[in-house]
PDB file of C-alpha atoms in Angstrom:
ATOM      1  CA  LYS A 840     126.420 119.346  45.961  1.00 83.00           C
ATOM      2  CA  GLN A 841     124.484 119.233  42.820  1.00 89.00           C
ATOM      3  CA  GLU A 842     121.104 117.381  42.957  1.00 92.00           C
ATOM      4  CA  VAL A 843     118.904 116.639  39.915  1.00 95.00           C
ATOM      5  CA  THR A 844     115.247 115.780  40.211  1.00 96.00           C
ATOM      6  CA  GLN A 845     112.973 114.509  37.602  1.00 96.00           C
ATOM      7  CA  ILE A 846     109.169 114.734  37.623  1.00 93.00           C
ATOM      8  CA  PRO A 847     107.051 112.680  37.169  1.00 92.00           C
ATOM      9  CA  ALA A 848     108.754 109.481  37.961  1.00 93.00           C
ATOM     10  CA  ALA A 849     106.419 107.617  35.610  1.00 95.00           C
ATOM     11  CA  LEU A 850     104.044 108.781  32.949  1.00 95.00           C
ATOM     12  CA  SER A 851     101.526 106.891  30.744  1.00 97.00           C
ATOM     13  CA  VAL A 852      99.960 108.648  27.779  1.00 96.00           C
ATOM     14  CA  PRO A 853      97.900 107.713  24.607  1.00 97.00           C
ATOM     15  CA  GLU A 854      99.564 107.662  21.339  1.00 97.00           C
ATOM     16  CA  GLY A 855      99.591 111.063  19.598  1.00 97.00           C
ATOM     17  CA  GLU A 856      99.553 113.125  22.737  1.00 96.00           C
ATOM     18  CA  ASN A 857     102.128 115.930  23.234  1.00 97.00           C
ATOM     19  CA  LEU A 858     103.988 115.607  26.607  1.00 95.00           C
ATOM     20  CA  VAL A 859     106.539 117.401  28.755  1.00 96.00           C
ATOM     21  CA  LEU A 860     109.132 115.861  31.096  1.00 97.00           C
ATOM     22  CA  ASN A 861     110.667 117.991  33.749  1.00 97.00           C
ATOM     23  CA  CYS A 862     114.092 118.198  35.187  1.00 98.00           C
ATOM     24  CA  SER A 863     115.379 120.473  37.930  1.00 98.00           C
ATOM     25  CA  PHE A 864     118.854 120.984  39.386  1.00 97.00           C
ATOM     26  CA  THR A 865     119.994 122.827  42.513  1.00 96.00           C
ATOM     27  CA  ASP A 866     123.318 124.319  41.299  1.00 91.00           C
ATOM     28  CA  SER A 867     122.955 126.704  38.397  1.00 91.00           C
ATOM     29  CA  ALA A 868     126.762 126.719  37.702  1.00 90.00           C
ATOM     30  CA  ILE A 869     126.560 124.041  34.944  1.00 90.00           C
ATOM     31  CA  TYR A 870     128.416 123.590  31.696  1.00 87.00           C
ATOM     32  CA  ASN A 871     125.639 121.899  29.938  1.00 89.00           C
ATOM     33  CA  LEU A 872     122.468 119.621  30.303  1.00 92.00           C
ATOM     34  CA  GLN A 873     121.783 116.514  28.436  1.00 92.00           C
ATOM     35  CA  TRP A 874     118.705 114.451  27.949  1.00 95.00           C
ATOM     36  CA  PHE A 875     119.194 110.600  27.461  1.00 94.00           C
ATOM     37  CA  ARG A 876     116.948 107.760  26.595  1.00 96.00           C
ATOM     38  CA  GLN A 877     117.371 104.333  28.152  1.00 93.00           C
ATOM     39  CA  ASP A 878     115.599 101.324  26.791  1.00 92.00           C
ATOM     40  CA  PRO A 879     115.144  98.228  29.106  1.00 87.00           C
ATOM     41  CA  GLY A 880     118.387  96.295  29.365  1.00 82.00           C
ATOM     42  CA  LYS A 881     120.283  98.803  27.320  1.00 85.00           C
ATOM     43  CA  GLY A 882     122.725 101.620  27.865  1.00 86.00           C
ATOM     44  CA  LEU A 883     121.959 105.384  27.537  1.00 90.00           C
ATOM     45  CA  THR A 884     121.618 107.155  24.244  1.00 91.00           C
ATOM     46  CA  SER A 885     122.078 110.929  24.211  1.00 90.00           C
ATOM     47  CA  LEU A 886     119.145 112.729  22.743  1.00 94.00           C
ATOM     48  CA  LEU A 887     119.825 116.273  23.120  1.00 93.00           C
ATOM     49  CA  LEU A 888     122.585 118.399  24.613  1.00 90.00           C
ATOM     50  CA  ILE A 889     122.059 122.049  25.656  1.00 91.00           C
ATOM     51  CA  GLN A 890     125.154 124.130  26.524  1.00 89.00           C
ATOM     52  CA  SER A 891     124.873 126.584  29.416  1.00 89.00           C
ATOM     53  CA  SER A 892     124.717 129.499  26.991  1.00 90.00           C
ATOM     54  CA  GLN A 893     121.754 128.063  25.113  1.00 92.00           C
ATOM     55  CA  ARG A 894     118.080 128.235  25.695  1.00 94.00           C
ATOM     56  CA  GLU A 895     116.849 125.111  23.697  1.00 94.00           C
ATOM     57  CA  GLN A 896     117.806 122.406  21.308  1.00 94.00           C
ATOM     58  CA  THR A 897     115.557 120.618  18.842  1.00 95.00           C
ATOM     59  CA  SER A 898     115.832 117.154  17.203  1.00 93.00           C
ATOM     60  CA  GLY A 899     112.878 115.954  15.139  1.00 96.00           C
ATOM     61  CA  ARG A 900     109.857 115.611  17.547  1.00 97.00           C
ATOM     62  CA  LEU A 901     112.034 116.492  20.554  1.00 97.00           C
ATOM     63  CA  ASN A 902     112.627 119.892  21.973  1.00 97.00           C
ATOM     64  CA  ALA A 903     114.658 120.488  25.208  1.00 97.00           C
ATOM     65  CA  SER A 904     114.718 123.884  26.938  1.00 97.00           C
ATOM     66  CA  LEU A 905     117.036 125.161  29.584  1.00 97.00           C
ATOM     67  CA  ASP A 906     116.480 127.905  32.101  1.00 96.00           C
ATOM     68  CA  LYS A 907     119.739 127.984  34.126  1.00 93.00           C
ATOM     69  CA  SER A 908     118.777 130.778  36.466  1.00 92.00           C
ATOM     70  CA  SER A 909     115.808 128.794  37.717  1.00 95.00           C
ATOM     71  CA  GLY A 910     117.550 125.448  37.522  1.00 96.00           C
ATOM     72  CA  ARG A 911     115.031 123.764  35.241  1.00 97.00           C
ATOM     73  CA  SER A 912     114.947 122.009  31.957  1.00 98.00           C
ATOM     74  CA  THR A 913     112.053 120.475  30.053  1.00 97.00           C
ATOM     75  CA  LEU A 914     111.901 117.825  27.368  1.00 97.00           C
ATOM     76  CA  TYR A 915     108.970 118.198  24.962  1.00 97.00           C
ATOM     77  CA  ILE A 916     107.927 115.299  22.850  1.00 97.00           C
ATOM     78  CA  ALA A 917     105.418 116.011  20.170  1.00 97.00           C
ATOM     79  CA  ALA A 918     102.995 113.513  18.721  1.00 97.00           C
ATOM     80  CA  SER A 919     104.111 110.722  20.901  1.00 97.00           C
ATOM     81  CA  GLN A 920     104.388 107.157  19.522  1.00 97.00           C
ATOM     82  CA  PRO A 921     104.684 103.714  21.172  1.00 97.00           C
ATOM     83  CA  GLY A 922     108.364 103.609  20.142  1.00 96.00           C
ATOM     84  CA  ASP A 923     108.980 106.537  22.401  1.00 97.00           C
ATOM     85  CA  SER A 924     108.371 104.210  25.351  1.00 97.00           C
ATOM     86  CA  ALA A 925     111.556 104.224  27.465  1.00 97.00           C
ATOM     87  CA  THR A 926     113.016 105.912  30.431  1.00 95.00           C
ATOM     88  CA  TYR A 927     114.294 109.448  30.000  1.00 97.00           C
ATOM     89  CA  LEU A 928     117.053 110.867  32.143  1.00 95.00           C
ATOM     90  CA  CYS A 929     118.534 114.169  32.342  1.00 95.00           C
ATOM     91  CA  ALA A 930     122.078 114.968  33.490  1.00 93.00           C
ATOM     92  CA  VAL A 931     123.937 118.199  34.234  1.00 92.00           C
ATOM     93  CA  LYS A 932     127.659 118.618  33.768  1.00 87.00           C
ATOM     94  CA  THR A 933     129.306 120.687  36.469  1.00 82.00           C
ATOM     95  CA  SER A 934     132.993 121.168  37.350  1.00 71.00           C
ATOM     96  CA  GLY A 935     135.362 118.319  37.567  1.00 63.00           C
ATOM     97  CA  SER A 936     134.086 116.634  34.471  1.00 66.00           C
ATOM     98  CA  ARG A 937     131.232 114.988  36.320  1.00 75.00           C
ATOM     99  CA  LEU A 938     127.684 114.360  35.108  1.00 84.00           C
ATOM    100  CA  THR A 939     124.887 114.216  37.772  1.00 89.00           C
ATOM    101  CA  PHE A 940     121.951 112.315  36.770  1.00 92.00           C
ATOM    102  CA  GLY A 941     118.378 112.489  37.737  1.00 94.00           C
ATOM    103  CA  GLU A 942     116.442 109.311  38.546  1.00 93.00           C
ATOM    104  CA  GLY A 943     114.561 109.363  35.298  1.00 94.00           C
ATOM    105  CA  THR A 944     110.990 109.417  34.073  1.00 96.00           C
ATOM    106  CA  GLN A 945     109.613 106.138  32.805  1.00 95.00           C
ATOM    107  CA  LEU A 946     107.351 106.842  29.734  1.00 97.00           C
ATOM    108  CA  THR A 947     104.838 104.525  28.412  1.00 97.00           C
ATOM    109  CA  VAL A 948     103.007 105.534  25.128  1.00 97.00           C
ATOM    110  CA  ASN A 949      99.904 103.329  24.605  1.00 96.00           C
ATOM    111  CA  PRO A 950      98.694 102.451  21.137  1.00 95.00           C
TER     112      PRO A 950
ATOM    113  CA  ASN B  47     133.584 102.320  15.134  1.00 68.00           C
ATOM    114  CA  ALA B  48     132.342  99.903  17.855  1.00 76.00           C
ATOM    115  CA  GLY B  49     131.834 102.800  20.333  1.00 91.00           C
ATOM    116  CA  VAL B  50     132.128 101.736  23.970  1.00 94.00           C
ATOM    117  CA  THR B  51     132.369  97.886  24.586  1.00 95.00           C
ATOM    118  CA  GLN B  52     131.829  96.425  27.917  1.00 96.00           C
ATOM    119  CA  THR B  53     132.417  92.827  29.066  1.00 96.00           C
ATOM    120  CA  PRO B  54     131.057  90.724  30.548  1.00 96.00           C
ATOM    121  CA  LYS B  55     127.294  91.477  29.991  1.00 95.00           C
ATOM    122  CA  PHE B  56     126.315  89.300  32.955  1.00 95.00           C
ATOM    123  CA  ARG B  57     128.110  87.986  35.928  1.00 96.00           C
ATOM    124  CA  ILE B  58     127.280  86.295  39.331  1.00 96.00           C
ATOM    125  CA  LEU B  59     129.809  86.588  41.922  1.00 96.00           C
ATOM    126  CA  LYS B  60     130.073  85.071  45.405  1.00 96.00           C
ATOM    127  CA  ILE B  61     130.651  87.325  48.378  1.00 97.00           C
ATOM    128  CA  GLY B  62     134.353  87.960  48.799  1.00 96.00           C
ATOM    129  CA  GLN B  63     135.256  87.140  45.215  1.00 96.00           C
ATOM    130  CA  SER B  64     136.974  89.648  42.993  1.00 96.00           C
ATOM    131  CA  MET B  65     136.545  90.541  39.337  1.00 96.00           C
ATOM    132  CA  THR B  66     137.270  93.006  36.655  1.00 97.00           C
ATOM    133  CA  LEU B  67     134.855  94.695  34.392  1.00 98.00           C
ATOM    134  CA  GLN B  68     136.394  95.578  30.977  1.00 98.00           C
ATOM    135  CA  CYS B  69     135.636  98.722  29.099  1.00 98.00           C
ATOM    136  CA  ALA B  70     137.174  99.714  25.787  1.00 97.00           C
ATOM    137  CA  GLN B  71     136.475 102.553  23.384  1.00 96.00           C
ATOM    138  CA  ASP B  72     137.697 103.171  19.853  1.00 95.00           C
ATOM    139  CA  MET B  73     136.775 106.754  19.456  1.00 92.00           C
ATOM    140  CA  ASN B  74     140.105 108.227  20.873  1.00 92.00           C
ATOM    141  CA  HIS B  75     138.159 109.784  23.682  1.00 92.00           C
ATOM    142  CA  ASN B  76     140.166 111.323  26.526  1.00 91.00           C
ATOM    143  CA  TYR B  77     137.469 111.158  29.181  1.00 91.00           C
ATOM    144  CA  MET B  78     136.107 107.795  30.517  1.00 94.00           C
ATOM    145  CA  TYR B  79     133.749 107.053  33.315  1.00 94.00           C
ATOM    146  CA  TRP B  80     132.276 104.181  35.297  1.00 96.00           C
ATOM    147  CA  TYR B  81     128.788 104.537  36.709  1.00 95.00           C
ATOM    148  CA  ARG B  82     126.535 102.189  38.602  1.00 96.00           C
ATOM    149  CA  GLN B  83     122.748 102.209  38.378  1.00 94.00           C
ATOM    150  CA  ASP B  84     120.448 100.631  40.991  1.00 92.00           C
ATOM    151  CA  PRO B  85     116.981  99.656  40.239  1.00 82.00           C
ATOM    152  CA  GLY B  86     114.645 102.827  39.762  1.00 77.00           C
ATOM    153  CA  MET B  87     117.542 105.071  40.367  1.00 81.00           C
ATOM    154  CA  GLY B  88     119.789 107.453  38.352  1.00 83.00           C
ATOM    155  CA  LEU B  89     123.440 106.852  37.657  1.00 91.00           C
ATOM    156  CA  LYS B  90     126.112 107.196  40.345  1.00 92.00           C
ATOM    157  CA  LEU B  91     129.645 107.973  39.303  1.00 92.00           C
ATOM    158  CA  ILE B  92     132.181 105.538  40.670  1.00 95.00           C
ATOM    159  CA  TYR B  93     135.474 106.664  39.074  1.00 95.00           C
ATOM    160  CA  TYR B  94     136.492 108.668  36.112  1.00 93.00           C
ATOM    161  CA  SER B  95     139.631 109.347  34.006  1.00 94.00           C
ATOM    162  CA  VAL B  96     140.631 112.361  32.004  1.00 91.00           C
ATOM    163  CA  GLY B  97     143.352 110.603  30.183  1.00 92.00           C
ATOM    164  CA  ALA B  98     145.857 107.817  30.288  1.00 95.00           C
ATOM    165  CA  GLY B  99     147.455 107.543  33.555  1.00 95.00           C
ATOM    166  CA  ILE B 100     145.016 109.797  35.365  1.00 95.00           C
ATOM    167  CA  THR B 101     142.080 108.582  37.362  1.00 96.00           C
ATOM    168  CA  ASP B 102     139.966 110.229  40.046  1.00 93.00           C
ATOM    169  CA  LYS B 103     137.156 109.172  42.547  1.00 94.00           C
ATOM    170  CA  GLY B 104     133.505 109.861  41.818  1.00 91.00           C
ATOM    171  CA  GLU B 105     130.614 109.782  44.281  1.00 89.00           C
ATOM    172  CA  VAL B 106     130.689 106.099  45.226  1.00 94.00           C
ATOM    173  CA  PRO B 107     134.307 104.804  44.838  1.00 96.00           C
ATOM    174  CA  ASN B 108     134.510 102.494  47.994  1.00 96.00           C
ATOM    175  CA  GLY B 109     134.986  98.803  47.084  1.00 95.00           C
ATOM    176  CA  TYR B 110     136.289  99.623  43.521  1.00 97.00           C
ATOM    177  CA  ASN B 111     139.509 100.431  41.785  1.00 97.00           C
ATOM    178  CA  VAL B 112     140.395 101.536  38.261  1.00 97.00           C
ATOM    179  CA  SER B 113     143.407 102.058  35.973  1.00 96.00           C
ATOM    180  CA  ARG B 114     143.928 103.817  32.815  1.00 97.00           C
ATOM    181  CA  SER B 115     147.113 102.566  31.195  1.00 97.00           C
ATOM    182  CA  THR B 116     146.016 103.408  27.634  1.00 97.00           C
ATOM    183  CA  THR B 117     143.539 105.781  26.094  1.00 96.00           C
ATOM    184  CA  GLU B 118     141.290 102.923  24.924  1.00 97.00           C
ATOM    185  CA  ASP B 119     140.828 100.820  28.106  1.00 97.00           C
ATOM    186  CA  PHE B 120     139.401 101.615  31.453  1.00 98.00           C
ATOM    187  CA  PRO B 121     138.871  98.500  33.528  1.00 98.00           C
ATOM    188  CA  LEU B 122     136.934  98.490  36.853  1.00 98.00           C
ATOM    189  CA  ARG B 123     138.124  96.177  39.542  1.00 97.00           C
ATOM    190  CA  LEU B 124     135.921  94.879  42.303  1.00 96.00           C
ATOM    191  CA  GLU B 125     137.737  93.555  45.325  1.00 89.00           C
ATOM    192  CA  LEU B 126     136.028  91.484  47.951  1.00 93.00           C
ATOM    193  CA  ALA B 127     132.633  91.683  46.401  1.00 95.00           C
ATOM    194  CA  ALA B 128     129.691  92.562  48.634  1.00 96.00           C
ATOM    195  CA  PRO B 129     125.875  92.185  48.073  1.00 95.00           C
ATOM    196  CA  SER B 130     125.601  96.055  48.043  1.00 95.00           C
ATOM    197  CA  GLN B 131     127.676  96.000  44.781  1.00 96.00           C
ATOM    198  CA  THR B 132     124.813  94.107  43.015  1.00 96.00           C
ATOM    199  CA  SER B 133     123.971  96.679  40.262  1.00 96.00           C
ATOM    200  CA  VAL B 134     124.216  97.367  36.630  1.00 96.00           C
ATOM    201  CA  TYR B 135     127.538  99.089  35.676  1.00 97.00           C
ATOM    202  CA  PHE B 136     127.926 101.426  32.769  1.00 96.00           C
ATOM    203  CA  CYS B 137     131.080 102.578  31.216  1.00 96.00           C
ATOM    204  CA  ALA B 138     131.019 105.812  29.239  1.00 93.00           C
ATOM    205  CA  SER B 139     133.411 108.030  27.250  1.00 92.00           C
ATOM    206  CA  ALA B 140     133.633 111.519  25.847  1.00 88.00           C
ATOM    207  CA  LEU B 141     136.054 113.486  23.818  1.00 83.00           C
ATOM    208  CA  ASP B 142     136.647 116.118  26.398  1.00 72.00           C
ATOM    209  CA  SER B 143     134.912 117.988  29.152  1.00 61.00           C
ATOM    210  CA  GLY B 144     136.079 121.590  28.953  1.00 50.00           C
ATOM    211  CA  GLY B 145     132.558 122.954  28.769  1.00 49.00           C
ATOM    212  CA  GLN B 146     132.598 122.204  24.985  1.00 53.00           C
ATOM    213  CA  GLY B 147     129.480 120.113  25.280  1.00 55.00           C
ATOM    214  CA  ASN B 148     130.795 116.911  23.791  1.00 69.00           C
ATOM    215  CA  THR B 149     128.315 114.102  23.743  1.00 78.00           C
ATOM    216  CA  ILE B 150     128.982 111.289  26.156  1.00 85.00           C
ATOM    217  CA  TYR B 151     128.653 107.638  24.838  1.00 89.00           C
ATOM    218  CA  PHE B 152     127.662 104.828  26.953  1.00 91.00           C
ATOM    219  CA  GLY B 153     128.331 101.075  26.752  1.00 94.00           C
ATOM    220  CA  GLU B 154     125.399  98.652  27.037  1.00 92.00           C
ATOM    221  CA  GLY B 155     125.988  97.780  30.659  1.00 94.00           C
ATOM    222  CA  SER B 156     127.313  94.942  32.775  1.00 96.00           C
ATOM    223  CA  TRP B 157     124.758  93.227  35.072  1.00 95.00           C
ATOM    224  CA  LEU B 158     126.444  92.046  38.287  1.00 96.00           C
ATOM    225  CA  THR B 159     124.823  90.039  41.090  1.00 96.00           C
ATOM    226  CA  VAL B 160     126.673  89.291  44.207  1.00 96.00           C
ATOM    227  CA  VAL B 161     125.351  86.300  46.257  1.00 95.00           C
TER     228      VAL B 161
END
């Protein structure tokens, strides 16, 4: 059974800092890995999707990497801003069309 | 496109009552999902569907039922509501899932409290 773990559970940083969020998964037989952002009281918005054959994806100040063999992904946020404050979730897609989610990292960026 | 639309946004149910959470998507997606999210937790898959007329159980299907009579709609039925079903429910959809990496789109959630 696939299990996804995110560390840390919560993170508070000053504005402008570069930061890394971590995601690990137990079964390396994945189709892809996605990072999502969730604002309070809202649904999830997909940030980046990395297919199993890829090593990384970039969008603006966000960079996500994938090391399938070690079961790890990182989300790098450069020059963090207060507007980046949200919960970030990673999810892996395995067989049977299922996404397995981590519990999320709650990020607070302080002005 | 409206994307994925869920109704109602908020609902309070008494123990033993039944209700249906509605979900509709206008993106002609084949795959649709229902998740629940408990406080401080990740999302758990309740049911999913790979196309009209086809549904399958996820991780936590007990106490729920679904149907998929059209591509657009994927309602979630709660029978005999229990306090353990107090949660936030998210519907989602994706074009397909054949390892092609299509993005999954989420609705804004339905907050359900069972008292």
